Amino acid sequence: VYKPIFQNKLPIPPEKSPKYTYTNQTTGAQIDYYEFEIKEFESQIYPNLKPAKLVGYDGVSPGPTIRVKRGRESVVRFVNKAKLATSVHLHGSYSRAPFDGWAEDLTEPGSYKDYYYPNKQSARTLWYHDHAVSQTAVNAYFGQAGFYILEDGAENALGLPKGSYDLALALASKQYNSDGTLFSPAAERDSLWGDVIHVNGQPWPYHSVEPRKYRLRFLDTSVSRAFKLTFETDDNKKIPFHVIASDAGLLPKPVQSDNLEISMAERWELVVDFSAYAGKNITVKNARDVQADEDYNSTNKVMRFVVGNTVSNTENNNLPSTLRNVPLPPNKSGVDRQFKLERSNGEWQINDVTFADVNNRILAKPPRGAVEVWEFSTGGGWSHPIHVHLVDFQVIYRKGSRDGVLPYEKEALKDVVLLGKSETVRVIARFAPWDGVYMFHCHNLIHEDHDMMAAFNVTSLGD
Ligand code: C2O
Ligand code: CU
């Protein structure tokens, strides 16, 4: 059992600088060139046991944060110095298909691949992570995940918290062997819940904050665990906060809430105002899937903010009442395509297809530019966070174990939606800007690997 809860500092991932910059001769844009090595490293989680052997981008996890300005382009070389093949997906980017981390586009140990990213989308919190076929769970869980933050002028002008007041927080739930090494998800076929909650690679950390506003960019990198987060005082009072952004950037306006549901691969950004809590603790707790088992006795806790008494910088302490005009897809009635997510013969499937079924796995051919409504449903006792590559979608319908769209989901653009147990969810998206074959799948990485993943082909012709 891990003891030092809220006693270790929150790690802040290093920021990655470009190795050099050059000019794209076609577009005239500046291209920043980055280079990463995927390699092994050790992480001492339990003080008196063996270190966990991990594999990460540049030998850290989360990987170094890339911060780019909209309008600059980037080329990122990933050199595979690890033992397993890799494929890198920049989750949240409308990358061209050859640079989207197609699961079978493997970079073998000893080789490398250069990925080109356009960075033309609006400001948002993206993340890069492994997507290698059948071993994404192992690769991502052992460390291959990092933040990629796209900034733009419109967002900068809002005066939202910046610098040390803007924190990227990668949640992860893991399980360790009794010798201190990390338990592998390789043999799992259902889920890996994990009983040790990490933020930025540290179990149950604390972070000292000033009594002012902070921007918190939450990302759930867990293999299988979704969270319902609350922020609580020492006497268990929930404090309200504002949700300001989703997977694809800012909401139209801040939405006040006292809890946040976040499932695997989702990003939700909050502004939390600590100004009324000088000298106090605010603890982030979890109310979802908390197991009664003794090993799971702390899965109801996530991290702690220790609020100091002085503010060293009062700039960028704004929370404007409007944030941006969100380019939601036009309204459309009806359902264009239906997908059933079920388990059969020990495999996780979408419309009875697995990703290994290469002749049948292209399940949709949306004409490029078309606006379509996709419906996902599941009947069983499982929930599935569905990720559609390439597009930003709006969640327009939910029925089943939960009814209705969450208040902060309503006008958000997203690329992952949690399909809860026995739910039907509809999303609407414009299938653009490029032609190409892209994946969509469950982001419970065990389900994704075995083998709840399919593809769609955006074509000029359509089908
Ligand atoms: Cu976050 Cu297809 O992945
Ligand atoms: Cu699933």
Tab-separated table of C-alpha atoms and ligand atoms in Angstrom:
chain	number	residue	atom	x	y	z
A	1	VAL	CA	0.000	0.000	0.000
A	2	TYR	CA	1.359	3.399	-1.025
A	3	LYS	CA	1.646	5.591	2.079
A	4	PRO	CA	2.975	9.103	1.370
A	5	ILE	CA	-0.295	10.592	0.136
A	6	PHE	CA	-0.101	14.348	-0.557
A	7	GLN	CA	3.540	14.406	0.601
A	8	ASN	CA	5.372	14.500	-2.738
A	9	LYS	CA	5.472	17.468	-5.076
A	10	LEU	CA	3.591	17.574	-8.336
A	11	PRO	CA	6.143	17.134	-11.149
A	12	ILE	CA	5.938	19.678	-13.965
A	13	PRO	CA	7.031	18.092	-17.266
A	14	PRO	CA	9.984	19.869	-18.931
A	15	GLU	CA	9.228	22.013	-22.015
A	16	LYS	CA	10.742	20.910	-25.286
A	17	SER	CA	12.545	23.439	-27.471
A	18	PRO	CA	12.926	23.032	-31.216
A	19	LYS	CA	16.332	21.830	-32.372
A	20	TYR	CA	16.169	24.372	-35.195
A	21	THR	CA	13.692	26.344	-37.272
A	22	TYR	CA	13.403	26.635	-41.044
A	23	THR	CA	10.969	27.982	-43.620
A	24	ASN	CA	8.360	25.942	-45.452
A	25	GLN	CA	9.139	26.867	-49.073
A	26	THR	CA	5.522	26.231	-50.120
A	27	THR	CA	3.559	28.026	-47.420
A	28	GLY	CA	6.209	30.450	-46.182
A	29	ALA	CA	5.445	29.375	-42.604
A	30	GLN	CA	8.156	28.777	-40.047
A	31	ILE	CA	8.684	25.106	-39.269
A	32	ASP	CA	9.966	24.165	-35.837
A	33	TYR	CA	11.903	20.904	-35.870
A	34	TYR	CA	11.889	18.784	-32.699
A	35	GLU	CA	13.614	15.515	-31.974
A	36	PHE	CA	12.669	12.949	-29.328
A	37	GLU	CA	14.174	9.679	-28.245
A	38	ILE	CA	11.801	7.002	-26.987
A	39	LYS	CA	13.831	5.263	-24.306
A	40	GLU	CA	13.834	3.373	-21.041
A	41	PHE	CA	14.165	5.012	-17.642
A	42	GLU	CA	13.522	4.149	-14.016
A	43	SER	CA	11.027	5.699	-11.652
A	44	GLN	CA	11.311	5.097	-7.909
A	45	ILE	CA	7.685	5.014	-6.800
A	46	TYR	CA	7.917	2.949	-3.607
A	47	PRO	CA	10.845	4.228	-1.503
A	48	ASN	CA	12.009	0.802	-0.240
A	49	LEU	CA	11.236	-1.370	-3.258
A	50	LYS	CA	12.641	-1.727	-6.755
A	51	PRO	CA	12.180	1.153	-9.174
A	52	ALA	CA	9.572	0.795	-11.914
A	53	LYS	CA	11.136	0.381	-15.356
A	54	LEU	CA	9.344	2.727	-17.735
A	55	VAL	CA	9.719	3.834	-21.355
A	56	GLY	CA	9.065	7.447	-22.264
A	57	TYR	CA	9.666	10.275	-24.689
A	58	ASP	CA	13.175	11.547	-23.876
A	59	GLY	CA	13.108	9.194	-20.896
A	60	VAL	CA	10.488	11.081	-18.865
A	61	SER	CA	6.768	10.608	-18.307
A	62	PRO	CA	4.695	12.583	-19.032
A	63	GLY	CA	6.935	13.380	-22.008
A	64	PRO	CA	8.293	16.912	-22.447
A	65	THR	CA	5.561	19.460	-23.223
A	66	ILE	CA	5.597	20.951	-26.717
A	67	ARG	CA	4.116	24.459	-26.820
A	68	VAL	CA	3.409	25.840	-30.293
A	69	LYS	CA	1.847	28.984	-31.695
A	70	ARG	CA	-0.914	28.627	-34.262
A	71	GLY	CA	0.450	29.426	-37.712
A	72	ARG	CA	3.853	27.855	-37.156
A	73	GLU	CA	4.253	24.301	-38.398
A	74	SER	CA	6.158	21.514	-36.752
A	75	VAL	CA	8.120	18.453	-37.747
A	76	VAL	CA	8.787	16.036	-34.920
A	77	ARG	CA	11.225	13.158	-35.204
A	78	PHE	CA	10.625	10.219	-32.858
A	79	VAL	CA	13.657	7.939	-32.618
A	80	ASN	CA	12.709	4.548	-31.229
A	81	LYS	CA	15.403	3.421	-28.791
A	82	ALA	CA	12.996	1.139	-26.928
A	83	LYS	CA	12.359	-2.592	-27.307
A	84	LEU	CA	8.841	-2.479	-28.778
A	85	ALA	CA	7.626	-0.964	-32.037
A	86	THR	CA	5.865	2.410	-31.735
A	87	SER	CA	3.533	4.693	-33.655
A	88	VAL	CA	2.899	8.260	-32.478
A	89	HIS	CA	-0.522	9.907	-32.603
A	90	LEU	CA	-0.968	13.602	-31.915
A	91	HIS	CA	-4.411	13.373	-30.333
A	92	GLY	CA	-6.488	16.472	-31.190
A	93	SER	CA	-4.623	17.389	-34.380
A	94	TYR	CA	-6.152	17.072	-37.839
A	95	SER	CA	-2.909	15.602	-39.092
A	96	ARG	CA	-2.718	14.214	-42.626
A	97	ALA	CA	-3.262	10.459	-42.576
A	98	PRO	CA	0.418	9.467	-43.049
A	99	PHE	CA	1.295	11.460	-39.898
A	100	ASP	CA	-1.693	10.442	-37.771
A	101	GLY	CA	-0.147	7.477	-35.992
A	102	TRP	CA	-1.991	4.771	-37.943
A	103	ALA	CA	-1.717	1.721	-35.693
A	104	GLU	CA	0.078	-0.433	-38.268
A	105	ASP	CA	2.501	2.308	-39.332
A	106	LEU	CA	5.115	0.959	-36.964
A	107	THR	CA	8.500	2.414	-36.217
A	108	GLU	CA	10.615	-0.572	-35.252
A	109	PRO	CA	13.268	-0.383	-32.527
A	110	GLY	CA	16.371	1.295	-33.933
A	111	SER	CA	14.522	3.368	-36.521
A	112	TYR	CA	12.697	6.707	-36.551
A	113	LYS	CA	9.853	8.569	-38.195
A	114	ASP	CA	9.317	12.273	-38.865
A	115	TYR	CA	5.777	13.557	-38.281
A	116	TYR	CA	4.461	16.784	-39.792
A	117	TYR	CA	1.846	18.780	-37.858
A	118	PRO	CA	0.017	21.770	-39.410
A	119	ASN	CA	-0.900	23.593	-36.124
A	120	LYS	CA	-3.650	25.505	-37.928
A	121	GLN	CA	-6.451	24.661	-35.507
A	122	SER	CA	-7.635	26.942	-32.728
A	123	ALA	CA	-5.828	26.941	-29.390
A	124	ARG	CA	-6.296	23.668	-27.540
A	125	THR	CA	-4.635	21.095	-25.304
A	126	LEU	CA	-3.466	18.145	-27.369
A	127	TRP	CA	-1.419	15.164	-26.340
A	128	TYR	CA	0.942	12.850	-28.142
A	129	HIS	CA	0.919	9.189	-27.259
A	130	ASP	CA	1.708	5.752	-28.590
A	131	HIS	CA	-0.798	4.069	-30.935
A	132	ALA	CA	1.028	0.860	-31.940
A	133	VAL	CA	-1.355	-1.928	-32.949
A	134	SER	CA	-2.219	-4.322	-30.083
A	135	GLN	CA	0.336	-2.767	-27.734
A	136	THR	CA	-0.924	0.766	-27.191
A	137	ALA	CA	-1.956	-0.109	-23.635
A	138	VAL	CA	1.528	-1.327	-22.714
A	139	ASN	CA	3.355	1.507	-24.465
A	140	ALA	CA	1.171	4.366	-23.264
A	141	TYR	CA	0.853	3.018	-19.712
A	142	PHE	CA	4.599	2.490	-19.351
A	143	GLY	CA	5.101	6.162	-20.153
A	144	GLN	CA	4.576	7.150	-23.788
A	145	ALA	CA	2.278	10.150	-23.394
A	146	GLY	CA	2.946	13.899	-23.263
A	147	PHE	CA	1.267	17.293	-23.661
A	148	TYR	CA	1.268	19.372	-26.840
A	149	ILE	CA	-0.249	22.783	-26.237
A	150	LEU	CA	-1.401	24.894	-29.167
A	151	GLU	CA	-1.772	28.608	-28.409
A	152	ASP	CA	-3.291	31.418	-30.431
A	153	GLY	CA	-3.614	35.186	-30.233
A	154	ALA	CA	-7.347	35.255	-29.548
A	155	GLU	CA	-6.971	33.051	-26.502
A	156	ASN	CA	-3.895	34.938	-25.289
A	157	ALA	CA	-5.841	38.216	-25.405
A	158	LEU	CA	-8.361	36.924	-22.850
A	159	GLY	CA	-5.980	37.331	-19.919
A	160	LEU	CA	-6.560	33.821	-18.611
A	161	PRO	CA	-3.966	32.542	-16.100
A	162	LYS	CA	-0.586	31.893	-17.752
A	163	GLY	CA	2.879	30.629	-16.944
A	164	SER	CA	3.090	29.008	-13.522
A	165	TYR	CA	-0.640	29.704	-13.085
A	166	ASP	CA	-1.470	27.445	-16.044
A	167	LEU	CA	-0.967	23.780	-15.102
A	168	ALA	CA	-1.189	20.738	-17.375
A	169	LEU	CA	-2.267	17.768	-15.243
A	170	ALA	CA	-2.058	14.241	-16.647
A	171	LEU	CA	-4.108	11.799	-14.584
A	172	ALA	CA	-3.205	8.106	-14.623
A	173	SER	CA	-4.318	5.129	-12.596
A	174	LYS	CA	-1.754	2.341	-12.261
A	175	GLN	CA	-1.109	-0.908	-10.477
A	176	TYR	CA	2.247	-2.072	-9.077
A	177	ASN	CA	3.682	-5.502	-8.345
A	178	SER	CA	4.714	-6.258	-4.763
A	179	ASP	CA	8.401	-5.660	-5.662
A	180	GLY	CA	7.683	-2.059	-6.747
A	181	THR	CA	7.732	-2.670	-10.501
A	182	LEU	CA	4.775	-1.729	-12.660
A	183	PHE	CA	2.136	-4.382	-13.306
A	184	SER	CA	1.766	-4.904	-17.060
A	185	PRO	CA	-1.587	-4.627	-18.822
A	186	ALA	CA	-0.348	-7.008	-21.568
A	187	ALA	CA	-2.427	-10.000	-20.475
A	188	GLU	CA	-5.561	-8.007	-19.582
A	189	ARG	CA	-8.640	-8.405	-21.758
A	190	ASP	CA	-11.240	-6.410	-19.810
A	191	SER	CA	-9.748	-3.359	-18.138
A	192	LEU	CA	-6.939	-2.198	-15.926
A	193	TRP	CA	-8.465	-0.028	-13.220
A	194	GLY	CA	-5.356	0.596	-11.145
A	195	ASP	CA	-5.376	1.522	-7.479
A	196	VAL	CA	-2.587	4.123	-7.478
A	197	ILE	CA	-3.708	7.510	-8.792
A	198	HIS	CA	-0.925	9.556	-10.395
A	199	VAL	CA	-0.787	13.135	-11.552
A	200	ASN	CA	2.133	13.892	-13.903
A	201	GLY	CA	3.758	10.578	-12.938
A	202	GLN	CA	3.633	11.081	-9.148
A	203	PRO	CA	1.128	9.204	-6.958
A	204	TRP	CA	-1.180	11.573	-5.032
A	205	PRO	CA	1.006	14.694	-5.263
A	206	TYR	CA	0.520	18.109	-3.739
A	207	HIS	CA	1.126	21.476	-5.367
A	208	SER	CA	1.602	24.825	-3.633
A	209	VAL	CA	-0.529	27.541	-5.177
A	210	GLU	CA	-1.148	31.225	-4.539
A	211	PRO	CA	-4.569	32.543	-3.508
A	212	ARG	CA	-5.625	33.605	-7.021
A	213	LYS	CA	-7.012	32.043	-10.218
A	214	TYR	CA	-5.371	29.065	-11.926
A	215	ARG	CA	-5.998	27.411	-15.256
A	216	LEU	CA	-5.943	23.614	-14.859
A	217	ARG	CA	-5.719	21.495	-18.011
A	218	PHE	CA	-6.826	18.000	-17.031
A	219	LEU	CA	-6.097	15.017	-19.280
A	220	ASP	CA	-6.943	11.425	-18.364
A	221	THR	CA	-4.152	9.161	-19.677
A	222	SER	CA	-5.417	6.099	-17.768
A	223	VAL	CA	-5.780	2.756	-19.487
A	224	SER	CA	-9.320	2.212	-18.162
A	225	ARG	CA	-10.211	4.625	-15.348
A	226	ALA	CA	-12.608	7.533	-15.725
A	227	PHE	CA	-12.978	10.091	-12.920
A	228	LYS	CA	-15.588	12.331	-11.389
A	229	LEU	CA	-13.537	15.094	-9.815
A	230	THR	CA	-14.498	17.471	-7.041
A	231	PHE	CA	-12.461	20.148	-5.260
A	232	GLU	CA	-13.012	20.019	-1.513
A	233	THR	CA	-12.004	21.938	1.579
A	234	ASP	CA	-10.686	20.132	4.678
A	235	ASP	CA	-14.255	20.012	6.001
A	236	ASN	CA	-15.404	18.268	2.783
A	237	LYS	CA	-17.204	21.250	1.241
A	238	LYS	CA	-17.182	21.181	-2.544
A	239	ILE	CA	-15.973	24.431	-4.025
A	240	PRO	CA	-17.362	25.614	-7.364
A	241	PHE	CA	-15.133	26.187	-10.397
A	242	HIS	CA	-15.586	27.062	-14.071
A	243	VAL	CA	-15.094	24.726	-17.005
A	244	ILE	CA	-13.549	26.850	-19.765
A	245	ALA	CA	-12.349	24.431	-22.443
A	246	SER	CA	-12.761	20.944	-23.828
A	247	ASP	CA	-10.759	18.669	-26.131
A	248	ALA	CA	-10.910	21.163	-29.004
A	249	GLY	CA	-10.386	24.408	-27.087
A	250	LEU	CA	-12.421	27.117	-25.414
A	251	LEU	CA	-16.142	26.892	-24.724
A	252	PRO	CA	-18.333	29.889	-25.697
A	253	LYS	CA	-18.443	30.919	-22.045
A	254	PRO	CA	-17.331	29.517	-18.694
A	255	VAL	CA	-19.726	26.924	-17.259
A	256	GLN	CA	-19.866	26.737	-13.470
A	257	SER	CA	-19.863	23.295	-11.878
A	258	ASP	CA	-18.838	21.568	-8.659
A	259	ASN	CA	-17.866	18.288	-10.330
A	260	LEU	CA	-16.127	17.244	-13.522
A	261	GLU	CA	-16.531	13.949	-15.327
A	262	ILE	CA	-13.435	13.059	-17.306
A	263	SER	CA	-12.808	9.797	-19.107
A	264	MET	CA	-9.803	8.408	-20.889
A	265	ALA	CA	-8.206	10.780	-23.444
A	266	GLU	CA	-10.615	13.629	-22.658
A	267	ARG	CA	-9.254	17.064	-21.880
A	268	TRP	CA	-11.223	19.453	-19.732
A	269	GLU	CA	-9.833	22.780	-18.623
A	270	LEU	CA	-10.925	24.620	-15.512
A	271	VAL	CA	-10.381	27.968	-13.935
A	272	VAL	CA	-10.243	27.462	-10.183
A	273	ASP	CA	-10.147	30.525	-7.960
A	274	PHE	CA	-8.161	29.800	-4.781
A	275	SER	CA	-8.390	33.406	-3.516
A	276	ALA	CA	-10.921	32.620	-0.780
A	277	TYR	CA	-8.803	29.746	0.600
A	278	ALA	CA	-5.503	31.384	1.632
A	279	GLY	CA	-3.697	29.180	4.140
A	280	LYS	CA	-5.997	26.206	3.476
A	281	ASN	CA	-5.920	22.941	1.542
A	282	ILE	CA	-8.102	22.175	-1.449
A	283	THR	CA	-8.135	18.459	-2.193
A	284	VAL	CA	-9.114	17.031	-5.564
A	285	LYS	CA	-11.235	13.943	-4.971
A	286	ASN	CA	-12.753	11.282	-7.196
A	287	ALA	CA	-16.267	9.908	-6.830
A	288	ARG	CA	-16.298	7.488	-9.753
A	289	ASP	CA	-15.564	3.730	-9.668
A	290	VAL	CA	-14.072	3.896	-6.201
A	291	GLN	CA	-13.532	0.284	-5.209
A	292	ALA	CA	-14.327	-0.937	-1.722
A	293	ASP	CA	-11.375	-3.363	-1.771
A	294	GLU	CA	-8.551	-2.432	0.597
A	295	ASP	CA	-6.056	-2.037	-2.240
A	296	TYR	CA	-8.304	0.632	-3.605
A	297	ASN	CA	-8.690	2.588	-0.403
A	298	SER	CA	-7.347	5.807	-1.891
A	299	THR	CA	-8.901	5.860	-5.350
A	300	ASN	CA	-11.268	8.505	-4.016
A	301	LYS	CA	-8.327	10.933	-3.780
A	302	VAL	CA	-6.337	12.529	-6.606
A	303	MET	CA	-4.123	15.431	-5.492
A	304	ARG	CA	-3.988	18.387	-3.119
A	305	PHE	CA	-3.518	22.104	-3.649
A	306	VAL	CA	-1.864	23.807	-0.681
A	307	VAL	CA	-2.915	27.444	-0.845
A	308	GLY	CA	-0.365	30.031	0.372
A	309	ASN	CA	-1.020	33.528	1.672
A	310	THR	CA	0.575	35.817	-0.888
A	311	VAL	CA	0.076	36.523	-4.567
A	312	SER	CA	3.273	37.339	-6.419
A	313	ASN	CA	1.663	38.248	-9.749
A	314	THR	CA	-1.809	39.698	-10.219
A	315	GLU	CA	-1.707	39.788	-14.036
A	316	ASN	CA	-3.615	37.317	-16.206
A	317	ASN	CA	-6.046	36.673	-13.400
A	318	ASN	CA	-9.147	37.061	-15.598
A	319	LEU	CA	-12.126	34.895	-16.264
A	320	PRO	CA	-14.000	36.701	-19.071
A	321	SER	CA	-17.744	36.054	-19.331
A	322	THR	CA	-17.412	35.150	-23.020
A	323	LEU	CA	-14.502	33.144	-24.387
A	324	ARG	CA	-14.968	32.634	-28.125
A	325	ASN	CA	-17.408	31.878	-30.931
A	326	VAL	CA	-17.197	28.109	-31.127
A	327	PRO	CA	-17.515	26.877	-34.743
A	328	LEU	CA	-20.175	24.251	-33.975
A	329	PRO	CA	-21.368	22.173	-36.929
A	330	PRO	CA	-24.747	23.261	-38.382
A	331	ASN	CA	-27.833	21.552	-36.942
A	332	LYS	CA	-28.990	18.467	-38.729
A	333	SER	CA	-31.705	15.974	-37.888
A	334	GLY	CA	-31.564	12.212	-38.236
A	335	VAL	CA	-28.740	9.769	-37.829
A	336	ASP	CA	-26.332	9.061	-40.679
A	337	ARG	CA	-24.465	6.108	-39.226
A	338	GLN	CA	-24.929	3.766	-36.290
A	339	PHE	CA	-22.234	1.915	-34.440
A	340	LYS	CA	-22.763	-0.770	-31.811
A	341	LEU	CA	-19.949	-1.366	-29.381
A	342	GLU	CA	-20.166	-4.850	-27.963
A	343	ARG	CA	-18.135	-7.785	-26.874
A	344	SER	CA	-18.312	-11.068	-28.742
A	345	ASN	CA	-16.134	-14.209	-28.631
A	346	GLY	CA	-13.823	-12.522	-26.146
A	347	GLU	CA	-13.102	-9.651	-28.526
A	348	TRP	CA	-14.323	-6.077	-28.314
A	349	GLN	CA	-16.017	-5.073	-31.555
A	350	ILE	CA	-17.617	-2.190	-33.428
A	351	ASN	CA	-20.523	-3.363	-35.625
A	352	ASP	CA	-19.165	-6.912	-35.287
A	353	VAL	CA	-15.816	-5.871	-36.727
A	354	THR	CA	-12.370	-5.870	-35.135
A	355	PHE	CA	-9.381	-3.899	-36.396
A	356	ALA	CA	-7.712	-7.172	-37.368
A	357	ASP	CA	-10.539	-7.726	-39.875
A	358	VAL	CA	-8.694	-5.779	-42.567
A	359	ASN	CA	-11.250	-6.389	-45.326
A	360	ASN	CA	-14.197	-5.082	-43.334
A	361	ARG	CA	-12.817	-2.529	-40.946
A	362	ILE	CA	-13.616	0.576	-42.988
A	363	LEU	CA	-17.090	1.199	-41.624
A	364	ALA	CA	-17.875	4.599	-43.157
A	365	LYS	CA	-16.987	6.678	-46.189
A	366	PRO	CA	-18.119	10.220	-45.419
A	367	PRO	CA	-17.764	12.572	-48.387
A	368	ARG	CA	-15.199	15.229	-47.609
A	369	GLY	CA	-16.914	18.306	-46.167
A	370	ALA	CA	-20.120	16.448	-45.264
A	371	VAL	CA	-21.786	17.033	-41.909
A	372	GLU	CA	-22.861	13.711	-40.409
A	373	VAL	CA	-24.508	12.502	-37.230
A	374	TRP	CA	-22.912	9.367	-35.813
A	375	GLU	CA	-24.702	7.311	-33.193
A	376	PHE	CA	-22.841	5.055	-30.785
A	377	SER	CA	-24.599	2.611	-28.519
A	378	THR	CA	-23.718	-0.141	-26.125
A	379	GLY	CA	-25.956	-2.493	-24.227
A	380	GLY	CA	-23.669	-4.198	-21.818
A	381	GLY	CA	-22.188	-3.434	-18.462
A	382	TRP	CA	-19.267	-1.526	-19.960
A	383	SER	CA	-18.624	2.073	-20.822
A	384	HIS	CA	-16.510	3.070	-23.795
A	385	PRO	CA	-14.854	6.454	-24.365
A	386	ILE	CA	-15.137	6.836	-28.146
A	387	HIS	CA	-12.461	8.781	-30.020
A	388	VAL	CA	-12.902	9.786	-33.646
A	389	HIS	CA	-9.681	10.908	-35.322
A	390	LEU	CA	-9.463	13.950	-37.649
A	391	VAL	CA	-12.644	15.764	-36.593
A	392	ASP	CA	-13.988	17.927	-33.784
A	393	PHE	CA	-17.537	16.905	-32.915
A	394	GLN	CA	-20.392	18.158	-30.793
A	395	VAL	CA	-22.241	15.789	-28.449
A	396	ILE	CA	-25.938	16.309	-29.200
A	397	TYR	CA	-27.764	13.408	-27.551
A	398	ARG	CA	-27.381	10.924	-24.727
A	399	LYS	CA	-29.894	8.401	-23.432
A	400	GLY	CA	-29.566	5.403	-21.119
A	401	SER	CA	-27.868	5.117	-17.764
A	402	ARG	CA	-27.353	8.874	-17.982
A	403	ASP	CA	-29.873	11.029	-19.825
A	404	GLY	CA	-28.885	14.214	-21.566
A	405	VAL	CA	-25.693	15.979	-22.432
A	406	LEU	CA	-23.569	17.334	-19.557
A	407	PRO	CA	-23.932	21.110	-19.075
A	408	TYR	CA	-20.322	21.787	-20.073
A	409	GLU	CA	-20.528	19.312	-23.000
A	410	LYS	CA	-23.420	21.137	-24.691
A	411	GLU	CA	-21.524	23.782	-26.628
A	412	ALA	CA	-18.133	22.136	-26.555
A	413	LEU	CA	-16.183	20.724	-29.465
A	414	LYS	CA	-14.680	17.385	-28.587
A	415	ASP	CA	-12.852	14.416	-30.011
A	416	VAL	CA	-13.720	11.896	-27.279
A	417	VAL	CA	-17.108	11.172	-25.774
A	418	LEU	CA	-17.847	8.783	-22.944
A	419	LEU	CA	-20.471	6.263	-23.929
A	420	GLY	CA	-21.661	5.115	-20.502
A	421	LYS	CA	-23.066	1.700	-19.651
A	422	SER	CA	-26.216	0.984	-21.691
A	423	GLU	CA	-26.148	4.380	-23.353
A	424	THR	CA	-26.764	5.776	-26.786
A	425	VAL	CA	-24.823	8.899	-27.719
A	426	ARG	CA	-24.945	10.990	-30.895
A	427	VAL	CA	-22.262	13.314	-32.141
A	428	ILE	CA	-22.234	15.655	-35.120
A	429	ALA	CA	-19.136	16.602	-37.104
A	430	ARG	CA	-17.985	17.959	-40.420
A	431	PHE	CA	-15.669	15.407	-42.026
A	432	ALA	CA	-12.867	17.658	-43.186
A	433	PRO	CA	-10.399	19.103	-44.043
A	434	TRP	CA	-8.583	16.193	-45.687
A	435	ASP	CA	-9.322	12.997	-47.547
A	436	GLY	CA	-7.833	9.935	-45.943
A	437	VAL	CA	-8.361	6.791	-43.929
A	438	TYR	CA	-8.546	7.479	-40.197
A	439	MET	CA	-9.213	5.394	-37.096
A	440	PHE	CA	-12.011	5.574	-34.578
A	441	HIS	CA	-12.006	3.441	-31.471
A	442	CYS	CA	-12.620	2.943	-27.806
A	443	HIS	CA	-9.954	4.737	-25.723
A	444	ASN	CA	-10.056	2.141	-22.958
A	445	LEU	CA	-6.661	0.956	-24.182
A	446	ILE	CA	-7.364	-2.697	-23.377
A	447	HIS	CA	-10.509	-2.559	-25.523
A	448	GLU	CA	-8.644	-0.664	-28.253
A	449	ASP	CA	-5.898	-3.298	-28.412
A	450	HIS	CA	-8.400	-6.232	-28.431
A	451	ASP	CA	-9.724	-4.932	-30.840
A	452	MET	CA	-12.403	-2.263	-30.623
A	453	MET	CA	-11.073	-0.106	-33.399
A	454	ALA	CA	-12.272	0.538	-36.946
A	455	ALA	CA	-11.649	3.070	-39.701
A	456	PHE	CA	-13.448	5.597	-41.866
A	457	ASN	CA	-12.412	6.859	-45.260
A	458	VAL	CA	-13.007	10.525	-46.014
A	459	THR	CA	-13.172	10.756	-49.789
A	460	SER	CA	-14.047	13.315	-52.414
A	461	LEU	CA	-16.498	10.761	-53.771
A	462	GLY	CA	-18.286	9.558	-50.648
A	463	ASP	CA	-20.461	6.516	-50.219
B	1	C2O	CU1	-5.697	9.171	-28.192
B	1	C2O	CU2	-6.621	6.981	-31.542
B	1	C2O	O1	-6.035	8.024	-29.842
B	2	CU	CU	-14.313	0.227	-24.543
